[in-house]
Short mmCIF file of C-alpha atoms and ligand atoms in Angstrom, two decimals:
data_model
loop_
_atom_site.label_atom_id
_atom_site.label_comp_id
_atom_site.label_asym_id
_atom_site.label_seq_id
_atom_site.Cartn_x
_atom_site.Cartn_y
_atom_site.Cartn_z
CA UNK A 1 -23.82 29.52 -165.10
CA UNK A 2 -26.56 27.65 -163.27
CA UNK A 3 -28.14 29.11 -160.13
CA UNK A 4 -27.34 27.38 -156.97
CA UNK A 5 -30.65 26.53 -155.19
CA UNK A 6 -28.87 26.24 -151.92
CA UNK A 7 -26.98 29.56 -152.04
CA UNK A 8 -29.05 31.28 -149.35
CA UNK A 9 -27.76 28.65 -146.87
CA UNK A 10 -24.27 30.01 -146.91
CA UNK A 11 -22.26 30.99 -144.94
CA UNK A 12 -23.46 28.37 -142.56
CA UNK A 13 -24.23 30.10 -139.22
CA UNK A 14 -22.65 28.98 -135.93
CA UNK A 15 -24.16 25.64 -134.70
CA UNK A 16 -25.11 24.49 -138.16
CA UNK A 17 -24.63 20.90 -138.89
CA UNK A 18 -22.21 19.60 -141.53
CA UNK A 19 -22.68 16.04 -142.78
CA UNK A 20 -19.67 13.95 -143.51
CA UNK A 21 -19.74 10.82 -145.61
CA UNK A 22 -17.19 8.43 -144.38
CA UNK A 23 -16.09 7.56 -140.90
CA UNK A 24 -12.29 7.54 -140.96
CA UNK A 25 -9.58 9.68 -139.51
CA UNK A 26 -9.88 12.38 -142.23
CA UNK A 27 -13.55 12.95 -141.24
CA UNK A 28 -12.61 12.75 -137.56
CA UNK A 29 -10.03 15.53 -137.88
CA UNK A 30 -12.46 17.61 -140.12
CA UNK A 31 -15.06 17.17 -137.40
CA UNK A 32 -12.66 18.30 -134.78
CA UNK A 33 -11.85 21.40 -136.79
CA UNK A 34 -15.63 22.00 -137.39
CA UNK A 35 -16.21 21.87 -133.68
CA UNK A 36 -13.60 24.60 -133.10
CA UNK A 37 -15.42 26.69 -135.74
CA UNK A 38 -18.70 26.23 -133.90
CA UNK A 39 -20.31 23.62 -136.18
CA UNK A 40 -21.69 20.22 -135.31
CA UNK A 41 -20.94 17.20 -137.44
CA UNK A 42 -23.09 14.26 -138.41
CA UNK A 43 -21.03 11.32 -139.69
CA UNK A 44 -22.67 8.81 -142.16
CA UNK A 45 -20.71 5.53 -142.69
CA UNK A 46 -21.58 1.88 -142.81
CA UNK A 47 -19.52 0.79 -139.74
CA UNK A 48 -20.27 1.24 -135.93
CA UNK A 49 -18.07 3.49 -133.87
CA UNK A 50 -15.90 4.73 -136.63
CA UNK A 51 -13.20 7.31 -135.65
CA UNK A 52 -15.25 10.26 -136.95
CA UNK A 53 -18.36 9.15 -135.09
CA UNK A 54 -16.48 9.11 -131.76
CA UNK A 55 -16.04 12.93 -131.86
CA UNK A 56 -19.23 14.00 -133.60
CA UNK A 57 -22.74 15.12 -132.44
CA UNK A 58 -24.68 12.71 -134.56
CA UNK A 59 -24.16 9.56 -136.63
CA UNK A 60 -25.93 7.34 -139.13
CA UNK A 61 -24.83 3.80 -139.56
CA UNK A 62 -26.09 2.83 -143.03
CA UNK A 63 -24.96 1.80 -146.50
CA UNK A 64 -23.88 4.49 -149.10
CA UNK A 65 -26.85 3.50 -151.27
CA UNK A 66 -29.51 3.28 -148.64
CA UNK A 67 -32.00 5.82 -150.11
CA UNK A 68 -34.14 6.22 -146.97
CA UNK A 69 -31.12 6.72 -144.67
CA UNK A 70 -29.65 9.17 -147.07
CA UNK A 71 -32.79 11.22 -147.37
CA UNK A 72 -32.99 11.40 -143.52
CA UNK A 73 -29.36 12.37 -143.33
CA UNK A 74 -29.87 15.11 -145.92
CA UNK A 75 -32.79 16.49 -143.90
CA UNK A 76 -30.71 16.52 -140.70
CA UNK A 77 -27.75 18.48 -142.05
CA UNK A 78 -27.13 21.87 -143.65
CA UNK A 79 -24.42 20.82 -146.05
CA UNK A 80 -22.63 17.53 -146.96
CA UNK A 81 -18.93 16.84 -147.49
CA UNK A 82 -16.90 13.67 -148.04
CA UNK A 83 -13.79 12.26 -146.29
CA UNK A 84 -13.02 9.81 -149.21
CA UNK A 85 -13.53 10.09 -152.94
CA UNK A 86 -14.92 6.56 -153.62
CA UNK A 87 -18.40 7.55 -152.80
CA UNK A 88 -20.75 5.62 -155.26
CA UNK A 89 -22.24 7.86 -157.98
CA UNK A 90 -25.71 6.69 -156.73
CA UNK A 91 -25.09 8.21 -153.43
CA UNK A 92 -24.55 11.67 -154.95
CA UNK A 93 -27.53 11.25 -157.21
CA UNK A 94 -29.69 10.80 -154.15
CA UNK A 95 -28.16 13.54 -152.04
CA UNK A 96 -27.42 16.30 -154.57
CA UNK A 97 -31.10 17.42 -155.05
CA UNK A 98 -31.67 17.46 -151.30
CA UNK A 99 -28.67 19.11 -149.79
CA UNK A 100 -25.59 21.10 -150.91
CA UNK A 101 -22.74 18.66 -151.51
CA UNK A 102 -19.21 20.09 -151.34
CA UNK A 103 -17.10 19.16 -153.31
CA UNK A 104 -19.59 18.26 -156.06
CA UNK A 105 -19.91 15.41 -158.47
CA UNK A 106 -17.30 16.57 -160.99
CA UNK A 107 -14.42 16.54 -158.45
CA UNK A 108 -15.43 13.25 -157.14
CA UNK A 109 -15.94 11.53 -160.57
CA UNK A 110 -12.56 12.64 -161.85
CA UNK A 111 -10.64 11.53 -158.84
CA UNK A 112 -12.36 8.06 -158.56
CA UNK A 113 -11.01 6.99 -161.85
CA UNK A 114 -7.26 7.04 -162.77
CA UNK A 115 -8.06 7.35 -166.41
CA UNK A 116 -10.11 10.53 -166.00
CA UNK A 117 -7.63 11.77 -163.48
CA UNK A 118 -4.67 11.56 -165.93
CA UNK A 119 -6.61 13.16 -168.72
CA UNK A 120 -7.77 15.82 -166.29
CA UNK A 121 -4.20 16.65 -165.12
CA UNK A 122 -3.23 17.15 -168.76
CA UNK A 123 -6.28 19.40 -169.40
CA UNK A 124 -5.25 21.49 -166.35
CA UNK A 125 -1.70 21.89 -167.76
CA UNK A 126 -0.08 19.38 -165.51
CA UNK A 127 2.22 16.97 -167.37
CA UNK A 128 1.93 13.19 -166.55
CA UNK A 129 4.00 10.12 -167.48
CA UNK A 130 2.85 8.39 -170.71
CA UNK A 131 -0.14 6.19 -170.02
CA UNK A 132 -2.78 4.01 -171.75
CA UNK A 133 -6.06 2.45 -170.94
CA UNK A 134 -5.99 -1.33 -171.33
CA UNK A 135 -9.04 -3.59 -171.67
CA UNK A 136 -7.48 -6.80 -172.92
CA UNK A 137 -4.15 -8.61 -172.63
CA UNK A 138 -3.58 -7.81 -176.31
CA UNK A 139 -3.97 -4.10 -175.60
CA UNK A 140 -1.65 -4.45 -172.59
CA UNK A 141 1.06 -5.82 -174.89
CA UNK A 142 0.51 -3.08 -177.41
CA UNK A 143 0.68 -0.50 -174.58
CA UNK A 144 3.89 -2.08 -173.24
CA UNK A 145 5.46 -1.92 -176.76
CA UNK A 146 4.58 1.79 -176.93
CA UNK A 147 5.45 2.87 -173.43
CA UNK A 148 8.23 0.52 -172.67
CA UNK A 149 9.45 -1.36 -169.56
CA UNK A 150 9.52 -0.88 -166.63
CA UNK A 151 5.95 0.24 -166.28
CA UNK A 152 3.25 0.24 -163.66
CA UNK A 153 -0.13 -1.40 -164.22
CA UNK A 154 -2.91 -0.32 -162.00
CA UNK A 155 -6.66 -0.63 -161.43
CA UNK A 156 -8.41 2.47 -162.44
CA UNK A 157 -10.59 2.54 -159.34
CA UNK A 158 -10.34 1.91 -155.59
CA UNK A 159 -6.61 1.58 -155.26
CA UNK A 160 -4.91 2.98 -152.19
CA UNK A 161 -1.62 2.57 -150.27
CA UNK A 162 -0.18 0.83 -153.32
CA UNK A 163 -2.99 -1.77 -153.48
CA UNK A 164 -4.31 -2.66 -157.01
CA UNK A 165 -1.00 -2.09 -158.79
CA UNK A 166 1.98 -4.16 -160.14
CA UNK A 167 5.35 -3.11 -161.53
CA UNK A 168 6.09 -4.74 -164.88
CA UNK A 169 9.94 -5.11 -165.29
CA UNK A 170 10.15 -7.83 -167.97
CA UNK A 171 7.94 -9.33 -170.73
CA UNK A 172 7.24 -12.29 -168.52
CA UNK A 173 5.53 -10.10 -165.89
CA UNK A 174 2.71 -9.04 -168.27
CA UNK A 175 0.52 -12.15 -168.25
CA UNK A 176 0.59 -12.61 -164.54
CA UNK A 177 -0.15 -8.87 -163.82
CA UNK A 178 -3.05 -8.91 -166.21
CA UNK A 179 -4.53 -11.96 -164.63
CA UNK A 180 -4.07 -10.64 -161.00
CA UNK A 181 -5.45 -7.14 -161.33
CA UNK A 182 -9.13 -6.42 -161.36
CA UNK A 183 -11.57 -4.95 -161.98
CA UNK A 184 -10.80 -3.95 -165.57
CA UNK A 185 -10.16 -1.69 -167.47
CA UNK A 186 -6.68 -1.09 -166.10
CA UNK A 187 -4.21 1.72 -166.67
CA UNK A 188 -0.56 1.27 -167.85
CA UNK A 189 1.72 4.00 -166.80
CA UNK A 190 5.47 4.44 -167.64
CA UNK A 191 7.59 3.87 -164.63
CA UNK A 192 8.73 7.32 -163.48
CA UNK A 193 12.36 7.33 -162.27
CA UNK A 194 11.61 10.05 -159.74
CA UNK A 195 14.10 11.58 -157.36
CA UNK A 196 11.40 12.34 -154.82
CA UNK A 197 7.62 12.48 -154.33
CA UNK A 198 5.97 15.84 -153.57
CA UNK A 199 2.54 16.86 -152.75
CA UNK A 200 0.79 20.22 -152.61
CA UNK A 201 -2.56 21.02 -150.93
CA UNK A 202 -4.90 23.77 -152.14
CA UNK A 203 -8.12 24.98 -150.52
CA UNK A 204 -10.74 26.75 -152.76
CA UNK A 205 -13.87 28.44 -151.62
CA UNK A 206 -17.13 28.70 -153.55
CA UNK A 207 -16.15 32.32 -154.49
CA UNK A 208 -13.06 30.92 -156.29
CA UNK A 209 -10.59 32.17 -153.61
CA UNK A 210 -7.63 29.81 -153.30
CA UNK A 211 -5.29 29.18 -150.48
CA UNK A 212 -2.22 26.89 -151.11
CA UNK A 213 0.17 25.40 -148.56
CA UNK A 214 3.85 24.89 -148.96
CA UNK A 215 4.71 21.78 -150.99
CA UNK A 216 5.98 18.91 -149.07
CA UNK A 217 8.18 15.94 -149.64
CA UNK A 218 6.81 12.47 -148.94
CA UNK A 219 8.54 9.28 -148.14
CA UNK A 220 6.71 5.86 -148.13
CA UNK A 221 7.37 2.60 -146.35
CA UNK A 222 5.71 -0.56 -147.47
CA UNK A 223 3.64 1.71 -149.87
CA UNK A 224 2.18 3.60 -146.94
CA UNK A 225 3.11 7.24 -146.31
CA UNK A 226 5.72 7.26 -143.55
CA UNK A 227 7.10 10.83 -143.44
CA UNK A 228 6.21 14.29 -144.80
CA UNK A 229 8.89 16.99 -144.70
CA UNK A 230 7.39 20.47 -144.76
CA UNK A 231 8.58 22.33 -146.72
CA UNK A 232 10.02 20.03 -149.36
CA UNK A 233 13.79 20.38 -149.71
CA UNK A 234 13.67 21.29 -153.35
CA UNK A 235 14.66 24.45 -155.35
CA UNK A 236 12.14 27.30 -154.93
CA UNK A 237 11.08 27.15 -158.58
CA UNK A 238 10.06 23.45 -158.11
CA UNK A 239 8.09 24.14 -154.93
CA UNK A 240 6.33 27.09 -156.66
CA UNK A 241 5.51 24.96 -159.59
CA UNK A 242 4.01 22.26 -157.36
CA UNK A 243 1.83 24.87 -155.60
CA UNK A 244 0.75 26.24 -159.00
CA UNK A 245 -0.29 22.72 -160.16
CA UNK A 246 -2.50 22.26 -157.04
CA UNK A 247 -4.02 25.62 -157.61
CA UNK A 248 -4.78 24.98 -161.37
CA UNK A 249 -6.24 21.55 -160.60
CA UNK A 250 -8.50 23.02 -157.81
CA UNK A 251 -9.70 25.78 -160.25
CA UNK A 252 -10.21 23.41 -163.14
CA UNK A 253 -12.24 21.05 -160.97
CA UNK A 254 -14.29 23.98 -159.67
CA UNK A 255 -13.48 22.52 -156.28
CA UNK A 256 -15.15 23.68 -153.04
CA UNK A 257 -12.96 22.27 -150.27
CA UNK A 258 -9.35 21.07 -150.22
CA UNK A 259 -7.47 18.76 -152.51
CA UNK A 260 -3.95 17.30 -152.63
CA UNK A 261 -2.04 16.65 -155.76
CA UNK A 262 0.77 14.03 -155.55
CA UNK A 263 3.63 14.76 -157.90
CA UNK A 264 6.89 13.06 -159.09
CA UNK A 265 10.04 15.15 -159.28
CA UNK A 266 12.24 14.01 -162.18
CA UNK A 267 16.04 14.30 -162.20
CA UNK A 268 15.85 17.23 -164.61
CA UNK A 269 13.63 19.26 -162.25
CA UNK A 270 10.29 18.66 -164.06
CA UNK A 271 7.21 17.61 -162.11
CA UNK A 272 4.68 14.96 -163.29
CA UNK A 273 1.22 14.61 -161.88
CA UNK A 274 0.38 11.30 -160.17
CA UNK A 275 -2.90 11.47 -158.19
CA UNK A 276 -5.51 13.97 -157.10
CA UNK A 277 -7.33 13.54 -153.76
CA UNK A 278 -10.31 15.92 -153.45
CA UNK A 279 -10.28 16.00 -149.69
CA UNK A 280 -7.79 16.51 -146.81
CA UNK A 281 -4.68 14.29 -147.31
CA UNK A 282 -2.35 12.48 -145.12
CA UNK A 283 0.54 14.51 -146.46
CA UNK A 284 -1.26 17.68 -145.13
CA UNK A 285 -1.48 16.62 -141.46
CA UNK A 286 1.53 18.80 -140.63
CA UNK A 287 -0.63 21.89 -141.23
CA UNK A 288 -2.41 21.10 -137.99
CA UNK A 289 0.58 22.31 -135.93
CA UNK A 290 2.65 24.30 -138.26
CA UNK A 291 0.17 26.54 -139.98
CA UNK A 292 -2.33 29.21 -138.86
CA UNK A 293 -5.21 27.41 -140.47
CA UNK A 294 -4.89 23.61 -140.92
CA UNK A 295 -6.14 21.67 -143.98
CA UNK A 296 -9.10 20.48 -141.89
CA UNK A 297 -9.98 24.08 -140.90
CA UNK A 298 -9.81 25.13 -144.56
CA UNK A 299 -11.88 22.29 -145.69
CA UNK A 300 -14.59 23.18 -143.21
CA UNK A 301 -14.29 26.91 -144.01
CA UNK A 302 -14.77 26.16 -147.73
CA UNK A 303 -17.68 23.79 -147.15
CA UNK A 304 -19.41 26.24 -144.78
CA UNK A 305 -18.87 29.21 -147.08
CA UNK A 306 -16.60 31.11 -144.74
CA UNK A 307 -13.63 32.97 -146.13
CA UNK A 308 -10.48 30.68 -146.19
CA UNK A 309 -7.90 31.11 -143.42
CA UNK A 310 -4.21 31.66 -143.86
CA UNK A 311 -2.12 28.79 -145.12
CA UNK A 312 1.11 30.42 -144.04
CA UNK A 313 3.61 28.18 -142.25
CA UNK A 314 5.11 29.40 -138.99
CA UNK A 315 7.43 26.46 -138.44
CA UNK A 316 9.09 23.70 -140.37
CA UNK A 317 7.66 20.36 -139.56
CA UNK A 318 8.06 16.64 -140.13
CA UNK A 319 4.81 14.43 -139.96
CA UNK A 320 5.40 10.83 -139.03
CA UNK A 321 2.59 8.29 -139.47
CA UNK A 322 2.01 5.80 -136.65
CA UNK A 323 1.19 2.61 -138.46
CA UNK A 324 0.11 -0.65 -136.87
CA UNK A 325 1.53 -2.07 -133.61
CA UNK A 326 4.97 -0.76 -134.46
CA UNK A 327 3.65 2.79 -134.67
CA UNK A 328 1.64 2.47 -131.43
CA UNK A 329 4.84 1.26 -129.71
CA UNK A 330 6.47 4.56 -130.25
CA UNK A 331 3.83 6.55 -128.36
CA UNK A 332 5.66 6.64 -124.91
CA UNK A 333 8.72 8.15 -126.62
CA UNK A 334 6.69 10.54 -128.71
CA UNK A 335 4.63 11.81 -125.72
CA UNK A 336 7.89 12.97 -124.15
CA UNK A 337 9.53 14.31 -127.28
CA UNK A 338 10.31 17.99 -127.75
CA UNK A 339 8.04 20.13 -130.01
CA UNK A 340 5.96 17.15 -130.94
CA UNK A 341 2.22 16.81 -131.06
CA UNK A 342 0.56 13.42 -131.14
CA UNK A 343 -2.73 12.79 -132.99
CA UNK A 344 -4.51 9.51 -132.56
CA UNK A 345 -7.61 8.36 -134.44
CA UNK A 346 -9.38 6.34 -131.86
CA UNK A 347 -9.18 2.96 -133.71
CA UNK A 348 -9.54 0.01 -131.48
CA UNK A 349 -7.18 -2.54 -133.07
CA UNK A 350 -3.64 -1.70 -134.21
CA UNK A 351 -3.58 -4.12 -137.14
CA UNK A 352 -0.48 -4.33 -139.29
CA UNK A 353 -0.49 -1.62 -141.95
CA UNK A 354 -3.32 0.33 -140.22
CA UNK A 355 -2.88 4.05 -139.79
CA UNK A 356 -3.44 4.56 -135.98
CA UNK A 357 -2.26 8.25 -135.71
CA UNK A 358 0.49 10.55 -136.58
CA UNK A 359 2.91 12.86 -134.82
CA UNK A 360 4.03 16.40 -135.94
CA UNK A 361 7.44 17.53 -134.90
CA UNK A 362 8.10 21.34 -135.26
CA UNK A 363 11.35 22.98 -136.10
CA UNK A 364 12.21 26.68 -136.38
CA UNK A 365 11.72 27.99 -139.96
CA UNK A 366 14.41 26.99 -142.37
CA UNK A 367 15.81 24.18 -140.23
CA UNK A 368 14.85 21.40 -142.61
CA UNK A 369 16.90 22.76 -145.50
CA UNK A 370 20.03 23.23 -143.30
CA UNK A 371 19.97 19.85 -141.45
CA UNK A 372 21.22 16.59 -142.74
CA UNK A 373 18.37 14.12 -143.12
CA UNK A 374 19.99 11.48 -140.78
CA UNK A 375 20.17 14.19 -138.11
CA UNK A 376 16.59 15.14 -138.56
CA UNK A 377 15.47 11.51 -138.33
CA UNK A 378 17.41 10.98 -135.20
CA UNK A 379 15.40 13.76 -133.54
CA UNK A 380 12.05 12.17 -134.34
N1 ADP B 1 4.28 5.42 -162.66
C1 ADP B 1 4.93 5.22 -161.60
N2 ADP B 1 6.27 5.30 -161.57
C2 ADP B 1 6.94 5.02 -160.50
N3 ADP B 1 6.44 4.87 -159.26
C3 ADP B 1 5.10 4.85 -159.12
C4 ADP B 1 4.24 5.12 -160.30
N4 ADP B 1 2.96 5.07 -159.86
C5 ADP B 1 3.01 4.82 -158.54
N5 ADP B 1 4.24 4.66 -158.02
C6 ADP B 1 4.60 4.53 -156.65
O1 ADP B 1 3.56 3.87 -155.96
C7 ADP B 1 3.07 4.70 -155.01
C8 ADP B 1 1.55 4.52 -154.92
O2 ADP B 1 0.90 4.79 -156.20
P1 ADP B 1 -0.30 5.74 -156.38
O3 ADP B 1 -0.60 5.82 -157.79
O4 ADP B 1 -0.04 7.12 -155.73
O5 ADP B 1 -1.53 4.97 -155.74
P2 ADP B 1 -2.13 4.97 -154.28
O6 ADP B 1 -1.56 6.06 -153.41
O7 ADP B 1 -3.60 5.15 -154.55
O8 ADP B 1 -1.82 3.52 -153.72
C9 ADP B 1 3.43 6.12 -155.44
O9 ADP B 1 3.43 6.99 -154.28
C10 ADP B 1 4.86 5.93 -156.02
O10 ADP B 1 5.79 5.72 -154.98
MG1 MG B 2 -0.87 7.96 -154.01
#
């Protein structure tokens, strides 16, 4: 095992500065948690007045491959973390010799690329749907012949909220999807006839200690997360297996920080891995109000080298995303709703499809499993 040249920096003392690459809401909520733990944050992102910058002590507005700006950033902070996984490899090459980066290159590299991600799930013992890398239309046709239809064709990099993918239902869809999606290679996945989508979030410290939250059930609308139900309304063995998958992936990635695994539940009760996000995740926002230590607190604790907090859930919760103008229009009702906390991200324009904030509605423990979904939804 190699010696960590930065080991003596940890645990970070109070008032130390954590650098966060990325300016979005995940960095903003991490910075708010860091502030509660007595740390300062310095946000590095290309845009002005991004959500994270508005609540942080310092900011750098520069490109992710700007060497001089990255060197100055590294000198100004005690440790660096990321609020998104698509950080260019070059950024890490520049930063890693100068400042501790948590999580490290391995976690980011695996999660940037769907092909590596799928192979990694398998190596960590998490089954996935049949898949194939495709670099030409001929290969795509061979992959379709092997995997069958329907299937999902995706870009391997930079996809989010359902962007960069197409469902192939019939032979005639193949050519069009191949022409539309870029950059290549692409990945073809068997279409999973899931009964529901789950996610589980694990935090892992540099000492290997792991804290895993209850698995949650996610519902999407127009490919964007709409609702998370915590805990997931699934048999205990399924929930336990989802948590175990998150813990094994975190261990196999040697993660320092938090990650989410997105999973599909099959009609026969098996779980298949879909994606890994090596950072706080939208489906973990419920932990802000329903757990002793939120995913953002855990992330900062791990990055700072503090012991992890307790992930235990003191309430059931439903998280609802506030997306675009429609989401913002719900604010007056949500401000007055019982047992509901509203979290806004400080974004200026409520464009269609843009995540503006979320609300967490708490319920007494064991309410979700006993209440019909329609009734729950009527309370939100
Ligand atoms: N192989 C698949 N089979 C069935 N549905 C899928 C498959 N892959 C993705 N989906 C659906 O599309 C959504 C988005 O896909 P995902 O791979 O998670 O990409 P991203 O979240 O980065 O946009 C998933 O949450 C799921 O609802
Ligand atoms: Mg996803």
